[in-house]
Tab-separated table of N, CA and C in Angstrom:
chain	number	residue	atom	x	y	z
A	224	UNK	N	-57.014	-9.108	-81.627
A	224	UNK	CA	-56.040	-8.511	-80.917
A	224	UNK	C	-56.828	-7.881	-79.774
A	225	UNK	N	-56.247	-8.190	-78.673
A	225	UNK	CA	-56.782	-7.595	-77.301
A	225	UNK	C	-55.880	-6.565	-76.807
A	226	UNK	N	-56.452	-5.387	-76.528
A	226	UNK	CA	-55.538	-4.518	-75.848
A	226	UNK	C	-55.952	-4.217	-74.206
A	227	UNK	N	-55.011	-4.305	-73.483
A	227	UNK	CA	-55.269	-3.873	-71.986
A	227	UNK	C	-54.715	-2.679	-71.643
A	228	UNK	N	-55.614	-1.915	-70.860
A	228	UNK	CA	-55.187	-0.758	-70.555
A	228	UNK	C	-54.729	-0.719	-68.997
A	229	UNK	N	-53.607	-0.100	-68.739
A	229	UNK	CA	-53.276	-0.123	-67.292
A	229	UNK	C	-53.999	0.735	-66.542
A	230	UNK	N	-54.534	0.289	-65.451
A	230	UNK	CA	-55.473	0.983	-64.515
A	230	UNK	C	-54.946	2.331	-64.101
A	231	UNK	N	-55.583	3.387	-63.987
A	231	UNK	CA	-54.964	4.737	-63.671
A	231	UNK	C	-54.504	4.470	-62.207
A	232	UNK	N	-53.360	4.931	-61.912
A	232	UNK	CA	-52.910	4.720	-60.520
A	232	UNK	C	-53.333	6.133	-59.734
A	233	UNK	N	-54.024	5.926	-58.540
A	233	UNK	CA	-54.472	7.054	-57.818
A	233	UNK	C	-53.624	7.195	-56.691
A	234	UNK	N	-53.389	8.507	-56.196
A	234	UNK	CA	-52.567	8.727	-54.952
A	234	UNK	C	-53.449	8.402	-53.785
A	235	UNK	N	-53.521	7.206	-53.467
A	235	UNK	CA	-54.095	6.684	-52.195
A	235	UNK	C	-52.887	6.577	-51.099
A	236	UNK	N	-53.096	7.301	-50.332
A	236	UNK	CA	-51.977	7.150	-49.064
A	236	UNK	C	-52.053	5.870	-48.273
A	237	UNK	N	-51.079	5.414	-48.029
A	237	UNK	CA	-51.019	4.253	-46.996
A	237	UNK	C	-51.104	4.833	-45.605
A	238	UNK	N	-52.020	4.102	-44.684
A	238	UNK	CA	-52.268	4.629	-43.409
A	238	UNK	C	-51.826	3.746	-42.540
A	239	UNK	N	-51.068	4.419	-41.375
A	239	UNK	CA	-50.550	3.633	-40.375
A	239	UNK	C	-51.298	4.083	-38.970
A	240	UNK	N	-51.795	3.064	-38.347
A	240	UNK	CA	-52.555	3.256	-37.077
A	240	UNK	C	-51.685	3.041	-36.006
A	241	UNK	N	-51.246	3.928	-35.141
A	241	UNK	CA	-50.301	3.681	-34.013
A	241	UNK	C	-50.695	4.063	-32.566
A	242	UNK	N	-50.249	3.195	-31.670
A	242	UNK	CA	-50.501	3.613	-30.187
A	242	UNK	C	-49.041	3.853	-29.708
A	243	UNK	N	-48.647	4.847	-29.096
A	243	UNK	CA	-47.368	5.131	-28.605
A	243	UNK	C	-47.531	5.453	-27.100
A	244	UNK	N	-46.840	4.667	-26.324
A	244	UNK	CA	-46.647	5.066	-24.909
A	244	UNK	C	-46.063	6.294	-24.599
A	245	UNK	N	-46.760	7.323	-23.840
A	245	UNK	CA	-46.135	8.617	-23.432
A	245	UNK	C	-45.619	8.521	-22.175
A	246	UNK	N	-46.477	7.916	-21.051
A	246	UNK	CA	-45.979	7.662	-19.668
A	246	UNK	C	-46.276	6.159	-19.617
A	247	UNK	N	-45.168	5.535	-18.742
A	247	UNK	CA	-45.342	4.234	-18.703
A	247	UNK	C	-44.732	3.785	-17.521
A	248	UNK	N	-44.323	2.497	-17.345
A	248	UNK	CA	-43.593	1.961	-16.176
A	248	UNK	C	-42.366	1.218	-16.823
A	249	UNK	N	-41.111	1.942	-16.605
A	249	UNK	CA	-40.083	1.314	-17.130
A	249	UNK	C	-39.776	-0.006	-16.380
A	250	UNK	N	-39.913	-0.054	-15.148
A	250	UNK	CA	-39.747	-1.261	-14.441
A	250	UNK	C	-40.181	-2.653	-15.130
A	251	UNK	N	-41.261	-2.506	-15.777
A	251	UNK	CA	-41.757	-3.782	-16.352
A	251	UNK	C	-41.749	-3.759	-17.817
A	252	UNK	N	-41.195	-2.728	-18.352
A	252	UNK	CA	-40.863	-2.916	-19.734
A	252	UNK	C	-41.859	-1.971	-20.664
A	253	UNK	N	-42.904	-1.477	-20.009
A	253	UNK	CA	-43.881	-0.463	-20.584
A	253	UNK	C	-43.248	0.795	-20.790
A	254	UNK	N	-42.310	0.969	-21.523
A	254	UNK	CA	-41.508	2.204	-21.561
A	254	UNK	C	-42.010	3.329	-22.411
A	255	UNK	N	-41.832	4.619	-21.953
A	255	UNK	CA	-42.242	5.616	-23.009
A	255	UNK	C	-41.552	5.437	-24.276
A	256	UNK	N	-42.325	5.840	-25.335
A	256	UNK	CA	-41.626	5.723	-26.713
A	256	UNK	C	-41.891	4.480	-27.525
A	257	UNK	N	-42.406	3.392	-26.521
A	257	UNK	CA	-42.674	2.129	-27.273
A	257	UNK	C	-43.982	2.192	-28.083
A	258	UNK	N	-44.006	1.751	-29.325
A	258	UNK	CA	-45.043	2.060	-30.438
A	258	UNK	C	-45.509	0.761	-30.732
A	259	UNK	N	-46.926	0.666	-30.844
A	259	UNK	CA	-47.664	-0.523	-31.214
A	259	UNK	C	-48.357	-0.085	-32.454
A	260	UNK	N	-48.197	-1.023	-33.509
A	260	UNK	CA	-48.880	-0.924	-34.919
A	260	UNK	C	-50.109	-1.523	-34.736
A	261	UNK	N	-51.275	-0.971	-35.056
A	261	UNK	CA	-52.655	-1.645	-35.046
A	261	UNK	C	-53.137	-1.876	-36.363
A	262	UNK	N	-53.723	-3.109	-36.405
A	262	UNK	CA	-54.438	-3.578	-37.652
A	262	UNK	C	-56.017	-3.160	-37.718
A	263	UNK	N	-56.461	-3.442	-38.854
A	263	UNK	CA	-57.963	-3.175	-38.906
A	263	UNK	C	-58.721	-4.179	-38.046
A	264	UNK	N	-59.826	-3.962	-37.563
A	264	UNK	CA	-60.529	-4.893	-36.635
A	264	UNK	C	-60.202	-4.617	-35.287
A	265	UNK	N	-60.349	-5.680	-34.410
A	265	UNK	CA	-60.085	-5.572	-33.007
A	265	UNK	C	-58.690	-5.702	-32.693
A	266	UNK	N	-58.230	-4.784	-31.611
A	266	UNK	CA	-56.924	-4.790	-31.107
A	266	UNK	C	-57.039	-4.756	-29.677
A	267	UNK	N	-56.957	-5.853	-28.851
A	267	UNK	CA	-57.063	-5.839	-27.590
A	267	UNK	C	-55.972	-5.548	-26.826
A	268	UNK	N	-56.179	-4.761	-25.858
A	268	UNK	CA	-55.174	-4.144	-24.990
A	268	UNK	C	-55.198	-4.894	-23.491
A	269	UNK	N	-54.106	-5.282	-22.941
A	269	UNK	CA	-54.004	-5.933	-21.719
A	269	UNK	C	-52.919	-6.840	-21.361
A	270	UNK	N	-52.858	-7.419	-20.191
A	270	UNK	CA	-51.788	-8.262	-19.698
A	270	UNK	C	-51.639	-9.526	-20.240
A	271	UNK	N	-52.792	-9.956	-20.910
A	271	UNK	CA	-52.729	-11.369	-21.680
A	271	UNK	C	-51.855	-11.295	-22.851
A	272	UNK	N	-50.968	-12.345	-22.823
A	272	UNK	CA	-49.995	-12.447	-23.918
A	272	UNK	C	-50.496	-12.499	-25.301
A	273	UNK	N	-51.816	-12.829	-25.263
A	273	UNK	CA	-52.563	-12.897	-26.620
A	273	UNK	C	-53.086	-11.494	-27.105
A	274	UNK	N	-53.002	-10.575	-26.273
A	274	UNK	CA	-53.359	-9.281	-26.750
A	274	UNK	C	-52.594	-8.580	-27.606
A	275	UNK	N	-53.110	-7.882	-28.581
A	275	UNK	CA	-52.283	-7.205	-29.691
A	275	UNK	C	-51.476	-6.229	-28.953
A	276	UNK	N	-52.005	-5.347	-27.954
A	276	UNK	CA	-51.116	-4.442	-27.207
A	276	UNK	C	-50.868	-5.105	-25.785
A	277	UNK	N	-49.826	-5.697	-25.728
A	277	UNK	CA	-49.455	-6.541	-24.543
A	277	UNK	C	-48.616	-5.730	-23.526
A	278	UNK	N	-49.275	-5.539	-22.444
A	278	UNK	CA	-48.564	-4.672	-21.199
A	278	UNK	C	-48.374	-5.640	-20.087
A	279	UNK	N	-47.343	-5.085	-19.245
A	279	UNK	CA	-46.942	-5.932	-18.255
A	279	UNK	C	-47.356	-5.180	-16.816
A	280	UNK	N	-47.899	-4.076	-16.843
A	280	UNK	CA	-48.105	-3.353	-15.640
A	280	UNK	C	-49.346	-4.010	-14.798
A	281	UNK	N	-49.094	-4.132	-13.467
A	281	UNK	CA	-50.173	-4.470	-12.633
A	281	UNK	C	-51.469	-3.720	-12.534
A	282	UNK	N	-51.388	-2.522	-13.006
A	282	UNK	CA	-52.665	-1.743	-12.985
A	282	UNK	C	-53.525	-1.790	-14.357
A	283	UNK	N	-53.029	-2.898	-15.156
A	283	UNK	CA	-53.732	-3.138	-16.490
A	283	UNK	C	-54.417	-4.484	-16.297
A	284	UNK	N	-55.648	-4.656	-16.683
A	284	UNK	CA	-56.417	-6.022	-16.504
A	284	UNK	C	-55.857	-6.989	-17.507
A	285	UNK	N	-56.156	-8.183	-17.438
A	285	UNK	CA	-55.669	-9.325	-18.486
A	285	UNK	C	-56.451	-8.818	-19.818
A	286	UNK	N	-57.693	-8.613	-19.884
A	286	UNK	CA	-57.959	-7.998	-21.232
A	286	UNK	C	-58.775	-6.758	-20.927
A	287	UNK	N	-58.258	-5.558	-20.908
A	287	UNK	CA	-58.431	-4.454	-20.272
A	287	UNK	C	-59.584	-3.739	-21.238
A	288	UNK	N	-58.918	-3.495	-22.465
A	288	UNK	CA	-59.897	-2.888	-23.403
A	288	UNK	C	-59.695	-3.259	-24.876
A	289	UNK	N	-60.561	-2.758	-25.774
A	289	UNK	CA	-60.376	-3.267	-27.088
A	289	UNK	C	-60.450	-1.982	-28.061
A	290	UNK	N	-59.298	-1.728	-28.916
A	290	UNK	CA	-59.502	-0.501	-29.633
A	290	UNK	C	-59.749	-0.969	-31.090
A	291	UNK	N	-60.931	-0.604	-31.714
A	291	UNK	CA	-61.394	-1.101	-32.888
A	291	UNK	C	-61.160	-0.212	-34.119
A	292	UNK	N	-60.550	-0.708	-34.961
A	292	UNK	CA	-60.025	0.051	-36.306
A	292	UNK	C	-61.102	-0.396	-37.406
A	293	UNK	N	-61.686	0.716	-37.783
A	293	UNK	CA	-62.617	0.248	-38.931
A	293	UNK	C	-61.758	0.082	-40.207
A	294	UNK	N	-62.297	-1.066	-41.165
A	294	UNK	CA	-61.624	-1.539	-42.124
A	294	UNK	C	-61.383	-0.398	-43.213
A	295	UNK	N	-62.239	0.822	-43.171
A	295	UNK	CA	-61.930	1.894	-43.976
A	295	UNK	C	-60.726	2.832	-43.438
A	296	UNK	N	-60.316	2.452	-42.210
A	296	UNK	CA	-59.240	3.169	-41.427
A	296	UNK	C	-59.484	4.604	-41.182
A	297	UNK	N	-61.001	4.897	-41.072
A	297	UNK	CA	-61.522	6.201	-40.764
A	297	UNK	C	-62.379	6.166	-39.513
A	298	UNK	N	-62.749	5.031	-39.046
A	298	UNK	CA	-63.439	4.997	-37.802
A	298	UNK	C	-62.681	4.250	-36.819
A	299	UNK	N	-62.741	4.758	-35.474
A	299	UNK	CA	-61.877	4.217	-34.376
A	299	UNK	C	-62.727	4.290	-33.212
A	300	UNK	N	-62.671	3.307	-32.388
A	300	UNK	CA	-63.379	3.221	-30.972
A	300	UNK	C	-62.630	2.462	-30.037
A	301	UNK	N	-62.878	2.848	-28.734
A	301	UNK	CA	-62.321	2.028	-27.748
A	301	UNK	C	-63.313	1.838	-26.759
A	302	UNK	N	-63.259	0.522	-26.189
A	302	UNK	CA	-64.378	-0.054	-25.355
A	302	UNK	C	-63.661	-0.619	-24.071
A	303	UNK	N	-64.004	-0.272	-23.072
A	303	UNK	CA	-63.640	-0.939	-21.557
A	303	UNK	C	-64.233	-2.261	-21.625
A	304	UNK	N	-63.499	-3.165	-21.363
A	304	UNK	CA	-64.039	-4.528	-21.088
A	304	UNK	C	-64.179	-5.114	-19.736
A	305	UNK	N	-64.763	-4.091	-18.885
A	305	UNK	CA	-65.003	-4.570	-17.582
A	305	UNK	C	-63.756	-4.440	-16.745
A	306	UNK	N	-62.686	-3.539	-16.984
A	306	UNK	CA	-61.563	-3.586	-16.194
A	306	UNK	C	-61.699	-2.963	-14.801
A	307	UNK	N	-60.893	-3.071	-14.017
A	307	UNK	CA	-60.957	-2.654	-12.510
A	307	UNK	C	-60.840	-1.018	-12.592
A	308	UNK	N	-59.882	-0.519	-13.593
A	308	UNK	CA	-59.510	0.869	-13.432
A	308	UNK	C	-60.418	1.803	-14.493
A	309	UNK	N	-61.017	0.981	-15.518
A	309	UNK	CA	-61.540	1.636	-16.588
A	309	UNK	C	-60.598	2.282	-17.694
A	310	UNK	N	-60.983	3.152	-18.596
A	310	UNK	CA	-60.185	3.716	-19.517
A	310	UNK	C	-60.448	5.288	-19.420
A	311	UNK	N	-59.376	6.055	-19.217
A	311	UNK	CA	-59.665	7.433	-18.973
A	311	UNK	C	-59.047	8.049	-20.291
A	312	UNK	N	-60.167	8.790	-21.025
A	312	UNK	CA	-59.618	9.469	-22.304
A	312	UNK	C	-59.599	10.952	-21.821
A	313	UNK	N	-58.450	11.543	-22.078
A	313	UNK	CA	-58.163	12.880	-21.681
A	313	UNK	C	-59.091	13.634	-22.402
A	314	UNK	N	-59.493	14.776	-21.790
A	314	UNK	CA	-59.116	15.262	-20.329
A	314	UNK	C	-59.981	14.600	-19.266
A	315	UNK	N	-61.301	14.145	-19.670
A	315	UNK	CA	-62.006	13.704	-18.439
A	315	UNK	C	-63.270	12.830	-18.819
A	316	UNK	N	-63.073	11.875	-19.650
A	316	UNK	CA	-64.117	10.823	-20.147
A	316	UNK	C	-63.449	9.644	-19.400
A	317	UNK	N	-64.302	9.025	-18.690
A	317	UNK	CA	-64.007	7.708	-17.990
A	317	UNK	C	-64.974	6.751	-18.496
A	318	UNK	N	-64.295	5.709	-19.046
A	318	UNK	CA	-65.245	4.647	-19.676
A	318	UNK	C	-65.095	3.397	-18.675
A	319	UNK	N	-66.218	2.846	-18.262
A	319	UNK	CA	-66.541	1.622	-17.502
A	319	UNK	C	-67.434	0.734	-18.141
A	320	UNK	N	-66.957	-0.260	-18.856
A	320	UNK	CA	-67.896	-1.011	-19.612
A	320	UNK	C	-68.617	-0.392	-20.799
A	321	UNK	N	-68.051	0.773	-21.278
A	321	UNK	CA	-68.650	1.573	-22.290
A	321	UNK	C	-67.775	1.707	-23.442
A	322	UNK	N	-68.144	2.257	-24.380
A	322	UNK	CA	-67.507	2.463	-25.747
A	322	UNK	C	-67.585	3.992	-26.104
A	323	UNK	N	-66.140	4.590	-26.510
A	323	UNK	CA	-66.274	5.939	-27.086
A	323	UNK	C	-65.308	5.969	-28.418
A	324	UNK	N	-65.724	6.820	-29.226
A	324	UNK	CA	-64.967	7.102	-30.501
A	324	UNK	C	-63.675	7.770	-30.181
A	325	UNK	N	-62.625	7.518	-31.158
A	325	UNK	CA	-61.251	8.064	-30.815
A	325	UNK	C	-61.025	8.976	-32.124
A	326	UNK	N	-60.210	9.983	-32.107
A	326	UNK	CA	-59.676	10.425	-33.234
A	326	UNK	C	-58.097	10.656	-33.104
A	327	UNK	N	-57.543	10.932	-34.337
A	327	UNK	CA	-55.962	11.034	-34.209
A	327	UNK	C	-55.489	12.018	-33.191
A	328	UNK	N	-54.737	11.810	-32.300
A	328	UNK	CA	-54.063	12.775	-31.390
A	328	UNK	C	-54.594	12.497	-30.016
A	329	UNK	N	-55.777	11.833	-29.865
A	329	UNK	CA	-56.268	11.480	-28.531
A	329	UNK	C	-55.173	10.713	-27.654
A	330	UNK	N	-55.430	11.094	-26.457
A	330	UNK	CA	-54.548	10.543	-25.363
A	330	UNK	C	-55.515	9.873	-24.245
A	331	UNK	N	-55.090	8.550	-23.935
A	331	UNK	CA	-55.935	7.918	-22.853
A	331	UNK	C	-55.064	7.091	-22.060
A	332	UNK	N	-55.549	6.752	-20.688
A	332	UNK	CA	-54.958	5.880	-19.748
A	332	UNK	C	-55.499	4.463	-19.825
A	333	UNK	N	-54.620	3.578	-19.763
A	333	UNK	CA	-55.000	2.143	-19.275
A	333	UNK	C	-54.172	1.846	-18.264
A	334	UNK	N	-54.874	1.929	-17.019
A	334	UNK	CA	-54.208	1.756	-15.966
A	334	UNK	C	-53.191	2.843	-15.752
A	335	UNK	N	-51.899	2.883	-15.422
A	335	UNK	CA	-50.950	3.790	-15.189
A	335	UNK	C	-50.277	4.176	-16.438
A	336	UNK	N	-50.604	3.513	-17.760
A	336	UNK	CA	-50.024	3.843	-18.842
A	336	UNK	C	-50.617	4.723	-19.675
A	337	UNK	N	-50.004	5.774	-20.131
A	337	UNK	CA	-50.558	6.996	-21.009
A	337	UNK	C	-50.328	6.697	-22.409
A	338	UNK	N	-51.316	6.513	-23.228
A	338	UNK	CA	-51.175	6.295	-24.719
A	338	UNK	C	-51.412	7.584	-25.443
A	339	UNK	N	-50.796	7.653	-26.665
A	339	UNK	CA	-51.194	8.628	-27.626
A	339	UNK	C	-51.634	7.934	-28.831
A	340	UNK	N	-52.900	8.236	-29.450
A	340	UNK	CA	-53.398	7.357	-30.625
A	340	UNK	C	-53.166	8.293	-31.815
A	341	UNK	N	-52.447	7.724	-33.051
A	341	UNK	CA	-52.236	8.484	-34.078
A	341	UNK	C	-52.558	7.736	-35.277
A	342	UNK	N	-53.214	8.391	-36.273
A	342	UNK	CA	-53.275	7.999	-37.465
A	342	UNK	C	-52.352	8.694	-38.451
A	343	UNK	N	-51.488	8.075	-39.107
A	343	UNK	CA	-50.407	8.671	-40.025
A	343	UNK	C	-50.516	8.161	-41.414
A	344	UNK	N	-50.678	9.078	-42.309
A	344	UNK	CA	-50.751	8.920	-43.755
A	344	UNK	C	-49.235	8.717	-44.165
A	345	UNK	N	-49.042	7.794	-45.050
A	345	UNK	CA	-47.761	7.653	-45.599
A	345	UNK	C	-46.961	8.937	-45.982
A	346	UNK	N	-47.718	9.854	-46.839
A	346	UNK	CA	-47.320	11.096	-47.319
A	346	UNK	C	-46.814	11.967	-46.085
A	347	UNK	N	-47.496	11.852	-44.950
A	347	UNK	CA	-47.236	12.631	-43.877
A	347	UNK	C	-46.003	12.073	-43.244
A	348	UNK	N	-45.806	10.931	-43.120
A	348	UNK	CA	-44.963	10.065	-42.481
A	348	UNK	C	-43.490	10.358	-43.170
A	349	UNK	N	-43.490	10.622	-44.353
A	349	UNK	CA	-42.342	10.887	-45.292
A	349	UNK	C	-41.744	12.335	-44.814
A	350	UNK	N	-42.867	13.205	-44.431
A	350	UNK	CA	-42.465	14.519	-44.132
A	350	UNK	C	-42.162	14.755	-42.531
A	351	UNK	N	-42.255	13.718	-41.850
A	351	UNK	CA	-42.041	13.762	-40.464
A	351	UNK	C	-40.537	14.005	-40.068
A	352	UNK	N	-40.399	14.594	-38.914
A	352	UNK	CA	-38.813	14.818	-38.692
A	352	UNK	C	-38.694	14.080	-37.330
A	353	UNK	N	-37.402	13.520	-36.998
A	353	UNK	CA	-37.245	12.811	-35.839
A	353	UNK	C	-37.489	13.637	-34.709
A	354	UNK	N	-37.913	12.860	-33.671
A	354	UNK	CA	-38.337	13.616	-32.354
A	354	UNK	C	-37.644	13.022	-31.307
A	355	UNK	N	-36.923	13.944	-30.489
A	355	UNK	CA	-36.271	13.432	-29.252
A	355	UNK	C	-37.383	12.989	-28.121
A	356	UNK	N	-37.534	11.727	-27.829
A	356	UNK	CA	-38.495	11.350	-27.083
A	356	UNK	C	-38.460	11.922	-25.508
A	357	UNK	N	-37.159	12.013	-25.156
A	357	UNK	CA	-36.940	12.574	-23.731
A	357	UNK	C	-37.202	13.899	-23.679
A	358	UNK	N	-36.915	14.826	-24.809
A	358	UNK	CA	-37.539	16.145	-24.809
A	358	UNK	C	-39.157	16.262	-24.718
A	359	UNK	N	-39.725	15.436	-25.659
A	359	UNK	CA	-41.114	15.295	-25.612
A	359	UNK	C	-41.734	15.181	-24.320
A	360	UNK	N	-41.086	14.063	-23.531
A	360	UNK	CA	-41.534	13.660	-22.364
A	360	UNK	C	-41.440	14.821	-21.229
A	361	UNK	N	-40.202	15.472	-21.131
A	361	UNK	CA	-39.898	16.796	-20.506
A	361	UNK	C	-41.147	17.654	-20.724
A	362	UNK	N	-41.382	17.933	-21.976
A	362	UNK	CA	-42.451	19.054	-22.466
A	362	UNK	C	-43.799	18.657	-21.821
A	363	UNK	N	-44.186	17.271	-21.850
A	363	UNK	CA	-45.307	16.829	-21.473
A	363	UNK	C	-45.618	17.081	-19.940
A	364	UNK	N	-44.559	16.691	-19.257
A	364	UNK	CA	-44.367	16.734	-17.626
A	364	UNK	C	-44.715	18.360	-17.371
A	365	UNK	N	-43.932	19.173	-18.109
A	365	UNK	CA	-44.016	20.610	-17.801
A	365	UNK	C	-45.429	21.082	-18.064
A	366	UNK	N	-46.095	20.638	-19.131
A	366	UNK	CA	-47.473	21.051	-19.580
A	366	UNK	C	-48.353	20.524	-18.484
A	367	UNK	N	-48.179	19.236	-17.936
A	367	UNK	CA	-49.101	18.776	-16.814
A	367	UNK	C	-48.804	19.363	-15.763
A	368	UNK	N	-47.602	19.640	-15.240
A	368	UNK	CA	-47.505	20.563	-13.958
A	368	UNK	C	-48.280	21.906	-14.251
A	369	UNK	N	-48.089	22.541	-15.195
A	369	UNK	CA	-48.782	23.913	-15.425
A	369	UNK	C	-50.222	23.674	-15.490
A	370	UNK	N	-50.787	22.732	-16.144
A	370	UNK	CA	-52.192	22.540	-16.146
A	370	UNK	C	-52.849	22.181	-14.695
A	371	UNK	N	-52.071	21.534	-13.900
A	371	UNK	CA	-52.331	21.112	-12.624
A	371	UNK	C	-52.562	22.231	-11.618
A	372	UNK	N	-51.713	23.404	-11.899
A	372	UNK	CA	-51.772	24.585	-10.983
A	372	UNK	C	-52.914	25.312	-11.201
A	373	UNK	N	-53.584	25.279	-12.414
A	373	UNK	CA	-54.635	26.025	-12.634
A	373	UNK	C	-55.926	25.635	-11.736
A	374	UNK	N	-56.095	24.400	-11.351
A	374	UNK	CA	-57.110	23.875	-10.648
A	374	UNK	C	-57.424	24.504	-9.387
């Protein structure tokens, strides 16, 4: 007689990696609130239709940047791929043919498009509440105006 034991189930949260457009160009379809789900490995960002994060804006290069997600879903980096405008990680890191690490909550510009990078655990996503994107954008603009006045 052979006995099989069921493997102990661990509470390993499912992790979702997202890029959300915070400020975009409605005229070309790169609208605020648009969310891109990222996979492990390379996630190319650009105007090329083969990019994982496809954008229509003329301020974005065909293959503008690469956002790499580690297979452990714990390490993240973004690399500028020789774009005309570079990648601006808020508040003041400009990448031109360079690489930088990212953490959840970081915001960065690809051309005129402002993204928010988020790592969301399933347990956290079950606890999240709905957010009115329009109010979020208004608040972002208000903070941006107030921050600009200090300079």
